[in-house]
């Protein structure tokens, strides 16, 4: 009952990205599509780096629920909220230097960089609300309230889609309209989510400020979040590297790869429902110190994850050309994307084990291992690129990405067996 609602909820996120790209794609300018791609990567480097506010909150909340500690369950939310507000305000204040540093690192043509500036400077204003939404969603998932998570994500992304179409097509605001739609949607979702949290806590014990700021627990949250942040930043660096290596091949390949990356994102979010179920179920099992429940959660989420990965790959391969044609009217971009469609269709199969292991490790709060395996995988990804790209060009770039995904899943799977044995032996 957790996986299905969260699969539906997460699917709305890449659909949003697809619609944003499609709306801009109707203008027939590859530079604008490239601007969305670079702006999205820069935004992800900053904001999704802080996705630990979602995943870290989920794991810690689930463990508090499993141990029956309602006071700790609420304290986790308030700790995450303090971090979200502080980090969000910092991003707003530093958005200009963050943008210029990112553009300097990633490159792109003058037209692409101009579009990226218009997009990023507006969208970054949503930072405090976006990070609060991470904390709110993580808390509800950790409590097993997947239906509430579905509502919040549907409101956030549904409103964003509608406003993107209105602002770009209706009001002719261009790429700035896509960014403005995100800002309004994040604010709206934050207000609704905060109201739902207040209702959930009504009549239940609330922690004092001293309990929220309790040093040992706050240090634990920061340690978990620090490791997840490094892991997330490393993952985003890998995708930013992919985008920057696309940009040096010209605006057409950049636009084609950006569209095909949407396939990977759709596949990832399609599979994230079961990864989220693993977070909550494994976290509760660890909190309750019950090994059979942990093993069953791992087994079931992995089996269903691989089934859905095969289904996603088949859909992408069969319908990929039609999806690309829907997104952009630029014939050169359509033709180029068709040449690399095979690789995009394979990404769910190569990535599914990593996605599911992420859920297990987040629920168990084995964040240090997630960080370490991600760093090892990144090193092998970069090494693969520098060998394969001179030989195969853009095909080599895509193959290096598949290798990165596969190594991450296999390494985490190996470590999972070791950590489970240690954790439940210590609890015995």
CSV table of C-alpha atoms in Angstrom, one decimal:
chain,number,residue,atom,x,y,z
A,1,UNK,CA,0.0,0.0,0.0
A,2,UNK,CA,3.1,2.3,0.0
A,3,UNK,CA,4.6,1.5,-3.3
A,4,UNK,CA,1.6,2.1,-5.6
A,5,UNK,CA,0.7,5.6,-4.3
A,6,UNK,CA,4.3,6.7,-4.3
A,7,UNK,CA,4.9,5.3,-7.8
A,8,UNK,CA,2.0,7.5,-9.0
A,9,UNK,CA,3.3,10.4,-7.0
A,10,UNK,CA,6.9,10.2,-8.2
A,11,UNK,CA,5.8,9.7,-11.8
A,12,UNK,CA,4.4,13.2,-11.8
A,13,UNK,CA,7.8,14.7,-11.3
A,14,UNK,CA,9.5,13.5,-14.6
A,15,UNK,CA,6.2,14.1,-16.4
A,16,UNK,CA,6.5,17.7,-15.2
A,17,UNK,CA,10.0,17.8,-16.6
A,18,UNK,CA,8.7,16.3,-19.8
A,19,UNK,CA,6.0,18.9,-20.1
A,20,UNK,CA,8.3,21.8,-19.4
A,21,UNK,CA,10.7,20.6,-22.1
A,22,UNK,CA,7.8,20.0,-24.5
A,23,UNK,CA,6.3,23.4,-23.9
A,24,UNK,CA,9.7,25.1,-24.6
A,25,UNK,CA,10.3,22.6,-27.4
A,26,UNK,CA,7.2,24.0,-29.3
A,27,UNK,CA,9.1,27.2,-29.8
A,28,UNK,CA,11.5,25.2,-32.1
A,29,UNK,CA,14.7,26.6,-30.6
A,30,UNK,CA,17.4,24.0,-29.5
A,31,UNK,CA,19.1,26.7,-27.4
A,32,UNK,CA,16.0,27.0,-25.2
A,33,UNK,CA,15.8,23.3,-24.7
A,34,UNK,CA,19.5,23.3,-23.8
A,35,UNK,CA,18.8,26.2,-21.4
A,36,UNK,CA,16.2,24.1,-19.6
A,37,UNK,CA,18.6,21.2,-19.5
A,38,UNK,CA,21.5,23.2,-18.0
A,39,UNK,CA,19.2,25.1,-15.7
A,40,UNK,CA,17.7,21.9,-14.5
A,41,UNK,CA,21.1,20.4,-13.8
A,42,UNK,CA,22.3,23.4,-11.9
A,43,UNK,CA,19.0,23.5,-9.9
A,44,UNK,CA,19.4,19.8,-9.1
A,45,UNK,CA,23.0,20.3,-8.1
A,46,UNK,CA,21.9,22.8,-5.5
A,47,UNK,CA,18.5,21.5,-4.4
A,48,UNK,CA,18.6,17.8,-4.9
A,49,UNK,CA,21.9,17.9,-3.1
A,50,UNK,CA,19.7,18.7,-0.2
A,51,UNK,CA,17.4,15.8,-0.9
A,52,UNK,CA,18.7,14.3,2.3
A,53,UNK,CA,16.0,16.4,3.9
A,54,UNK,CA,13.5,14.0,2.3
A,55,UNK,CA,15.4,10.6,2.5
A,56,UNK,CA,17.1,11.2,5.9
A,57,UNK,CA,13.8,12.3,7.4
A,58,UNK,CA,12.1,9.2,6.1
A,59,UNK,CA,14.7,6.8,7.5
A,60,UNK,CA,14.8,8.4,11.0
A,61,UNK,CA,11.0,8.8,11.2
A,62,UNK,CA,10.4,5.2,10.1
A,63,UNK,CA,12.8,3.9,12.8
A,64,UNK,CA,11.1,6.1,15.4
A,65,UNK,CA,7.7,4.6,14.3
A,66,UNK,CA,9.1,1.1,14.5
A,67,UNK,CA,10.4,1.6,18.1
A,68,UNK,CA,7.1,3.2,19.1
A,69,UNK,CA,8.6,6.6,20.1
A,70,UNK,CA,6.1,9.2,19.1
A,71,UNK,CA,8.0,12.1,20.7
A,72,UNK,CA,11.1,11.3,18.6
A,73,UNK,CA,9.0,10.9,15.5
A,74,UNK,CA,7.8,14.5,15.9
A,75,UNK,CA,11.3,15.8,16.9
A,76,UNK,CA,12.7,14.4,13.6
A,77,UNK,CA,10.3,16.6,11.7
A,78,UNK,CA,11.2,19.8,13.5
A,79,UNK,CA,15.0,19.2,13.2
A,80,UNK,CA,14.5,18.6,9.4
A,81,UNK,CA,12.4,21.8,9.2
A,82,UNK,CA,15.1,23.9,10.9
A,83,UNK,CA,17.7,22.7,8.4
A,84,UNK,CA,15.4,23.2,5.4
A,85,UNK,CA,14.6,26.8,6.2
A,86,UNK,CA,18.2,27.7,6.9
A,87,UNK,CA,19.6,26.1,3.8
A,88,UNK,CA,16.8,27.4,1.6
A,89,UNK,CA,17.4,31.0,2.7
A,90,UNK,CA,21.2,30.6,2.0
A,91,UNK,CA,20.4,29.4,-1.5
A,92,UNK,CA,18.3,32.4,-2.3
A,93,UNK,CA,21.0,34.8,-1.1
A,94,UNK,CA,23.7,33.0,-3.0
A,95,UNK,CA,21.8,32.2,-6.2
A,96,UNK,CA,23.7,34.6,-8.5
A,97,UNK,CA,27.3,33.3,-7.6
A,98,UNK,CA,26.0,29.7,-7.7
A,99,UNK,CA,24.6,30.3,-11.2
A,100,UNK,CA,27.8,31.9,-12.6
A,101,UNK,CA,30.0,29.2,-11.1
A,102,UNK,CA,27.8,26.5,-12.5
A,103,UNK,CA,27.8,28.1,-16.0
A,104,UNK,CA,31.6,28.5,-15.9
A,105,UNK,CA,32.0,24.8,-15.1
A,106,UNK,CA,29.4,23.4,-17.6
A,107,UNK,CA,29.9,25.6,-20.6
A,108,UNK,CA,27.3,25.7,-23.4
A,109,UNK,CA,26.8,28.3,-26.2
A,110,UNK,CA,26.0,31.9,-25.4
A,111,UNK,CA,22.3,31.4,-26.3
A,112,UNK,CA,22.0,28.4,-24.0
A,113,UNK,CA,23.7,30.2,-21.1
A,114,UNK,CA,21.4,33.3,-21.5
A,115,UNK,CA,18.4,31.0,-21.4
A,116,UNK,CA,19.8,29.2,-18.3
A,117,UNK,CA,20.2,32.5,-16.5
A,118,UNK,CA,16.6,33.6,-17.1
A,119,UNK,CA,15.4,30.2,-15.8
A,120,UNK,CA,17.7,29.7,-12.8
A,121,UNK,CA,17.5,33.1,-11.1
A,122,UNK,CA,13.7,32.9,-10.9
A,123,UNK,CA,13.4,29.3,-10.0
A,124,UNK,CA,15.9,29.6,-7.2
A,125,UNK,CA,13.5,31.8,-5.3
A,126,UNK,CA,11.5,28.7,-4.4
A,127,UNK,CA,14.4,27.3,-2.3
A,128,UNK,CA,13.0,27.6,1.2
A,129,UNK,CA,9.6,26.2,0.2
A,130,UNK,CA,11.1,23.4,-1.9
A,131,UNK,CA,13.4,22.2,0.9
A,132,UNK,CA,10.5,22.3,3.4
A,133,UNK,CA,8.5,20.2,1.0
A,134,UNK,CA,11.3,17.6,1.1
A,135,UNK,CA,11.1,17.5,4.9
A,136,UNK,CA,7.3,17.3,4.9
A,137,UNK,CA,7.2,14.5,2.3
A,138,UNK,CA,9.9,12.5,4.1
A,139,UNK,CA,8.1,12.7,7.4
A,140,UNK,CA,4.8,11.4,5.9
A,141,UNK,CA,6.6,8.6,4.0
A,142,UNK,CA,8.4,7.6,7.2
A,143,UNK,CA,5.1,7.3,9.0
A,144,UNK,CA,3.7,5.1,6.2
A,145,UNK,CA,1.2,7.7,5.0
A,146,UNK,CA,1.9,7.2,1.3
A,147,UNK,CA,-1.6,8.5,0.4
A,148,UNK,CA,-0.7,11.9,1.9
A,149,UNK,CA,2.5,11.9,-0.1
A,150,UNK,CA,0.6,11.2,-3.3
A,151,UNK,CA,-1.7,14.1,-2.6
A,152,UNK,CA,1.2,16.5,-1.9
A,153,UNK,CA,3.2,15.5,-5.0
A,154,UNK,CA,0.1,15.6,-7.2
A,155,UNK,CA,-0.7,19.1,-6.1
A,156,UNK,CA,2.9,20.2,-6.5
A,157,UNK,CA,3.5,18.8,-9.9
A,158,UNK,CA,-0.1,19.0,-11.3
A,159,UNK,CA,-0.2,22.7,-10.5
A,160,UNK,CA,3.3,23.2,-11.9
A,161,UNK,CA,2.3,21.5,-15.2
A,162,UNK,CA,-0.8,23.7,-15.6
A,163,UNK,CA,1.0,26.9,-14.8
A,164,UNK,CA,3.9,26.1,-17.1
A,165,UNK,CA,1.5,25.7,-20.0
A,166,UNK,CA,-0.4,28.9,-19.0
A,167,UNK,CA,2.7,31.0,-18.5
A,168,UNK,CA,4.6,29.9,-21.6
A,169,UNK,CA,1.9,29.3,-24.2
A,170,UNK,CA,-0.8,31.5,-22.8
A,171,UNK,CA,1.2,34.5,-21.5
A,172,UNK,CA,4.2,34.1,-23.8
A,173,UNK,CA,6.6,34.4,-20.8
A,174,UNK,CA,9.1,32.0,-22.4
A,175,UNK,CA,11.6,30.1,-20.2
A,176,UNK,CA,11.0,32.5,-17.3
A,177,UNK,CA,7.4,31.3,-17.3
A,178,UNK,CA,8.5,27.7,-16.6
A,179,UNK,CA,10.5,28.9,-13.6
A,180,UNK,CA,7.7,31.1,-12.2
A,181,UNK,CA,5.3,28.1,-12.4
A,182,UNK,CA,7.7,26.1,-10.2
A,183,UNK,CA,8.0,28.9,-7.6
A,184,UNK,CA,4.2,29.3,-7.2
A,185,UNK,CA,3.7,25.5,-7.1
A,186,UNK,CA,6.3,25.0,-4.4
A,187,UNK,CA,4.8,27.7,-2.2
A,188,UNK,CA,1.3,26.3,-2.6
A,189,UNK,CA,2.4,22.7,-1.8
A,190,UNK,CA,4.4,23.9,1.3
A,191,UNK,CA,1.4,25.6,2.7
A,192,UNK,CA,-0.8,22.6,2.2
A,193,UNK,CA,1.8,20.2,3.6
A,194,UNK,CA,2.4,22.3,6.7
A,195,UNK,CA,-1.3,22.3,7.4
A,196,UNK,CA,-1.5,18.5,7.1
A,197,UNK,CA,1.5,18.1,9.4
A,198,UNK,CA,-0.2,20.3,12.0
A,199,UNK,CA,-3.4,18.3,11.8
A,200,UNK,CA,-1.4,15.0,12.2
A,201,UNK,CA,0.3,16.3,15.4
A,202,UNK,CA,-2.9,17.7,16.9
A,203,UNK,CA,-3.5,16.2,20.3
A,204,UNK,CA,-0.3,14.2,20.4
A,205,UNK,CA,2.9,14.9,22.5
A,206,UNK,CA,5.2,17.5,21.0
A,207,UNK,CA,8.9,17.9,21.8
A,208,UNK,CA,10.3,20.9,23.5
A,209,UNK,CA,12.9,23.1,21.8
A,210,UNK,CA,15.6,21.4,24.0
A,211,UNK,CA,14.5,18.0,22.8
A,212,UNK,CA,14.5,19.1,19.2
A,213,UNK,CA,18.0,20.5,19.6
A,214,UNK,CA,19.2,17.5,21.7
A,215,UNK,CA,22.9,17.2,20.8
A,216,UNK,CA,23.2,13.4,20.2
A,217,UNK,CA,20.0,13.2,18.1
A,218,UNK,CA,20.8,16.4,16.1
A,219,UNK,CA,24.4,15.1,15.5
A,220,UNK,CA,22.9,11.8,14.3
A,221,UNK,CA,20.6,13.6,11.9
A,222,UNK,CA,23.4,15.8,10.6
A,223,UNK,CA,25.7,12.8,10.2
A,224,UNK,CA,23.1,10.8,8.2
A,225,UNK,CA,22.2,13.9,6.2
A,226,UNK,CA,25.9,14.8,5.6
A,227,UNK,CA,26.6,11.3,4.1
A,228,UNK,CA,23.4,11.4,2.0
A,229,UNK,CA,24.2,14.9,0.8
A,230,UNK,CA,27.6,13.8,-0.4
A,231,UNK,CA,26.0,10.8,-2.1
A,232,UNK,CA,23.4,13.0,-3.7
A,233,UNK,CA,25.9,15.6,-4.8
A,234,UNK,CA,28.1,12.9,-6.3
A,235,UNK,CA,25.1,11.5,-8.2
A,236,UNK,CA,24.2,14.9,-9.5
A,237,UNK,CA,27.8,15.6,-10.4
A,238,UNK,CA,27.7,12.4,-12.6
A,239,UNK,CA,24.6,13.7,-14.4
A,240,UNK,CA,26.0,17.2,-14.6
A,241,UNK,CA,29.1,15.7,-16.2
A,242,UNK,CA,26.9,13.9,-18.7
A,243,UNK,CA,25.2,17.1,-19.6
A,244,UNK,CA,28.4,19.1,-19.9
A,245,UNK,CA,29.9,16.4,-22.1
A,246,UNK,CA,26.8,16.6,-24.2
A,247,UNK,CA,27.1,20.4,-24.4
A,248,UNK,CA,30.7,20.2,-25.9
A,249,UNK,CA,29.3,18.2,-28.7
A,250,UNK,CA,27.0,21.1,-29.8
A,251,UNK,CA,23.4,22.3,-29.1
A,252,UNK,CA,21.8,19.5,-31.1
A,253,UNK,CA,23.3,16.6,-29.2
A,254,UNK,CA,22.8,18.6,-26.0
A,255,UNK,CA,19.1,18.9,-26.7
A,256,UNK,CA,18.8,15.3,-27.9
A,257,UNK,CA,20.6,13.9,-24.8
A,258,UNK,CA,18.5,16.2,-22.5
A,259,UNK,CA,15.3,14.8,-24.0
A,260,UNK,CA,16.5,11.2,-23.7
A,261,UNK,CA,17.6,11.8,-20.1
A,262,UNK,CA,13.9,12.5,-19.4
A,263,UNK,CA,13.3,8.8,-20.2
A,264,UNK,CA,15.8,7.8,-17.5
A,265,UNK,CA,14.2,10.2,-15.0
A,266,UNK,CA,10.7,8.7,-15.8
A,267,UNK,CA,12.1,5.2,-15.4
A,268,UNK,CA,13.8,6.2,-12.1
A,269,UNK,CA,10.7,7.8,-10.7
A,270,UNK,CA,8.5,4.9,-11.9
A,271,UNK,CA,10.8,2.6,-9.9
A,272,UNK,CA,11.0,4.9,-6.9
A,273,UNK,CA,7.7,3.8,-5.5
A,274,UNK,CA,9.1,0.4,-4.5
A,275,UNK,CA,12.3,2.1,-3.3
A,276,UNK,CA,10.2,4.3,-1.1
A,277,UNK,CA,8.4,1.3,0.2
A,278,UNK,CA,11.8,-0.3,1.1
A,279,UNK,CA,12.7,2.9,3.0
A,280,UNK,CA,9.7,2.8,5.2
A,281,UNK,CA,9.5,-1.0,5.7
A,282,UNK,CA,13.2,-1.5,6.3
A,283,UNK,CA,13.3,1.4,8.6
A,284,UNK,CA,10.5,0.1,10.7
A,285,UNK,CA,12.0,-3.4,10.8
A,286,UNK,CA,15.4,-1.9,12.0
A,287,UNK,CA,13.5,0.2,14.6
A,288,UNK,CA,11.7,-2.9,15.8
A,289,UNK,CA,14.9,-5.0,15.6
A,290,UNK,CA,13.0,-7.7,13.6
A,291,UNK,CA,15.1,-9.4,10.9
A,292,UNK,CA,12.4,-11.5,9.1
A,293,UNK,CA,10.5,-8.3,8.3
A,294,UNK,CA,13.6,-6.7,6.9
A,295,UNK,CA,14.5,-9.7,4.7
A,296,UNK,CA,10.9,-9.8,3.4
A,297,UNK,CA,10.9,-6.1,2.5
A,298,UNK,CA,14.2,-6.4,0.7
A,299,UNK,CA,13.1,-9.5,-1.3
A,300,UNK,CA,9.7,-8.2,-2.3
A,301,UNK,CA,10.8,-4.7,-3.4
A,302,UNK,CA,13.7,-6.1,-5.4
A,303,UNK,CA,11.5,-8.6,-7.3
A,304,UNK,CA,8.9,-6.0,-8.2
A,305,UNK,CA,11.5,-3.4,-9.0
A,306,UNK,CA,13.1,-5.7,-11.7
A,307,UNK,CA,9.7,-6.5,-13.1
A,308,UNK,CA,8.8,-2.8,-13.5
A,309,UNK,CA,12.3,-2.0,-14.9
A,310,UNK,CA,11.8,-4.5,-17.7
A,311,UNK,CA,8.3,-3.0,-18.4
A,312,UNK,CA,9.7,0.5,-18.5
A,313,UNK,CA,12.5,-0.4,-20.9
A,314,UNK,CA,10.0,-2.1,-23.3
A,315,UNK,CA,7.8,1.0,-23.3
A,316,UNK,CA,10.7,3.4,-23.9
A,317,UNK,CA,12.0,1.3,-26.8
A,318,UNK,CA,8.6,0.9,-28.4
A,319,UNK,CA,7.3,4.4,-28.0
A,320,UNK,CA,10.5,6.4,-27.8
A,321,UNK,CA,10.4,7.9,-31.2
A,322,UNK,CA,6.8,9.1,-30.7
A,323,UNK,CA,7.7,10.6,-27.3
A,324,UNK,CA,10.7,12.5,-28.8
A,325,UNK,CA,8.5,13.8,-31.7
A,326,UNK,CA,5.9,15.0,-29.1
A,327,UNK,CA,8.6,16.9,-27.1
A,328,UNK,CA,10.3,18.8,-29.9
A,329,UNK,CA,9.4,20.0,-33.4
A,330,UNK,CA,13.2,20.4,-34.3
A,331,UNK,CA,13.9,17.7,-36.9
A,332,UNK,CA,17.7,17.7,-36.3
A,333,UNK,CA,17.0,17.0,-32.6
A,334,UNK,CA,14.5,14.3,-33.4
A,335,UNK,CA,16.9,12.5,-35.7
A,336,UNK,CA,19.8,12.7,-33.3
A,337,UNK,CA,17.7,11.4,-30.4
A,338,UNK,CA,16.7,8.4,-32.4
A,339,UNK,CA,20.3,7.4,-32.8
A,340,UNK,CA,20.8,7.0,-29.1
A,341,UNK,CA,17.3,5.9,-28.0
A,342,UNK,CA,18.6,2.3,-27.3
A,343,UNK,CA,20.8,3.6,-24.5
A,344,UNK,CA,18.0,5.6,-22.9
A,345,UNK,CA,15.7,2.6,-23.0
A,346,UNK,CA,18.2,0.5,-21.1
A,347,UNK,CA,18.7,2.8,-18.2
A,348,UNK,CA,15.9,1.4,-16.0
A,349,UNK,CA,17.4,-2.1,-16.3
A,350,UNK,CA,20.9,-1.0,-15.4
A,351,UNK,CA,19.6,1.3,-12.7
A,352,UNK,CA,17.0,-0.7,-10.9
A,353,UNK,CA,19.2,-2.4,-8.4
A,354,UNK,CA,20.8,0.9,-7.4
A,355,UNK,CA,17.4,2.5,-6.9
A,356,UNK,CA,16.1,-0.3,-4.7
A,357,UNK,CA,19.4,-0.5,-2.7
A,358,UNK,CA,19.1,3.3,-2.1
A,359,UNK,CA,15.7,2.7,-0.5
A,360,UNK,CA,17.0,-0.1,1.7
A,361,UNK,CA,20.1,1.9,2.9
A,362,UNK,CA,18.1,5.1,3.5
A,363,UNK,CA,15.6,3.2,5.7
A,364,UNK,CA,18.4,1.5,7.6
A,365,UNK,CA,20.3,4.8,7.8
A,366,UNK,CA,23.4,3.1,6.5
A,367,UNK,CA,24.4,6.4,4.9
A,368,UNK,CA,28.1,6.1,5.1
A,369,UNK,CA,28.1,3.0,2.9
A,370,UNK,CA,25.8,4.8,0.3
A,371,UNK,CA,28.4,7.6,0.2
A,372,UNK,CA,31.4,5.4,-0.2
A,373,UNK,CA,29.9,3.2,-2.9
A,374,UNK,CA,28.7,6.2,-4.8
A,375,UNK,CA,32.2,7.7,-4.8
A,376,UNK,CA,33.7,4.4,-6.0
A,377,UNK,CA,31.1,4.2,-8.8
A,378,UNK,CA,31.8,7.8,-9.8
A,379,UNK,CA,35.5,7.1,-10.2
A,380,UNK,CA,34.8,4.1,-12.4
A,381,UNK,CA,32.2,6.2,-14.4
A,382,UNK,CA,34.8,8.9,-15.2
A,383,UNK,CA,37.4,6.3,-16.1
A,384,UNK,CA,35.0,4.6,-18.4
A,385,UNK,CA,34.1,7.9,-20.1
A,386,UNK,CA,37.7,8.8,-20.8
A,387,UNK,CA,38.3,5.4,-22.4
A,388,UNK,CA,35.0,5.1,-24.3
A,389,UNK,CA,34.2,8.6,-25.5
A,390,UNK,CA,37.3,8.9,-27.8
A,391,UNK,CA,36.4,5.5,-29.3
A,392,UNK,CA,32.6,5.7,-29.6
A,393,UNK,CA,31.6,9.4,-29.2
A,394,UNK,CA,28.2,10.0,-27.8
A,395,UNK,CA,27.5,6.3,-27.7
A,396,UNK,CA,30.6,6.0,-25.4
A,397,UNK,CA,29.1,8.7,-23.1
A,398,UNK,CA,25.9,6.7,-22.8
A,399,UNK,CA,27.7,3.4,-22.2
A,400,UNK,CA,29.7,5.0,-19.4
A,401,UNK,CA,26.5,6.1,-17.7
A,402,UNK,CA,25.1,2.6,-17.9
A,403,UNK,CA,28.3,1.2,-16.3
A,404,UNK,CA,28.0,3.8,-13.5
A,405,UNK,CA,24.4,2.7,-12.7
A,406,UNK,CA,25.3,-1.0,-12.8
A,407,UNK,CA,28.3,-0.7,-10.6
A,408,UNK,CA,26.5,1.3,-8.0
A,409,UNK,CA,23.7,-1.3,-7.6
A,410,UNK,CA,26.1,-4.3,-7.4
A,411,UNK,CA,28.4,-2.7,-4.9
A,412,UNK,CA,25.5,-1.7,-2.6
A,413,UNK,CA,23.9,-5.2,-2.9
A,414,UNK,CA,27.2,-6.7,-1.7
A,415,UNK,CA,27.5,-4.3,1.3
A,416,UNK,CA,23.8,-4.8,2.2
A,417,UNK,CA,24.4,-8.5,3.2
A,418,UNK,CA,27.2,-7.5,5.5
A,419,UNK,CA,25.4,-4.6,7.2
A,420,UNK,CA,22.2,-6.6,7.8
A,421,UNK,CA,24.1,-9.3,9.5
A,422,UNK,CA,26.0,-6.8,11.7
A,423,UNK,CA,22.9,-4.8,12.6
A,424,UNK,CA,20.6,-7.6,13.6
A,425,UNK,CA,23.4,-9.5,15.4
A,426,UNK,CA,24.0,-6.4,17.5
A,427,UNK,CA,20.3,-6.2,18.2
A,428,UNK,CA,20.0,-9.8,19.3
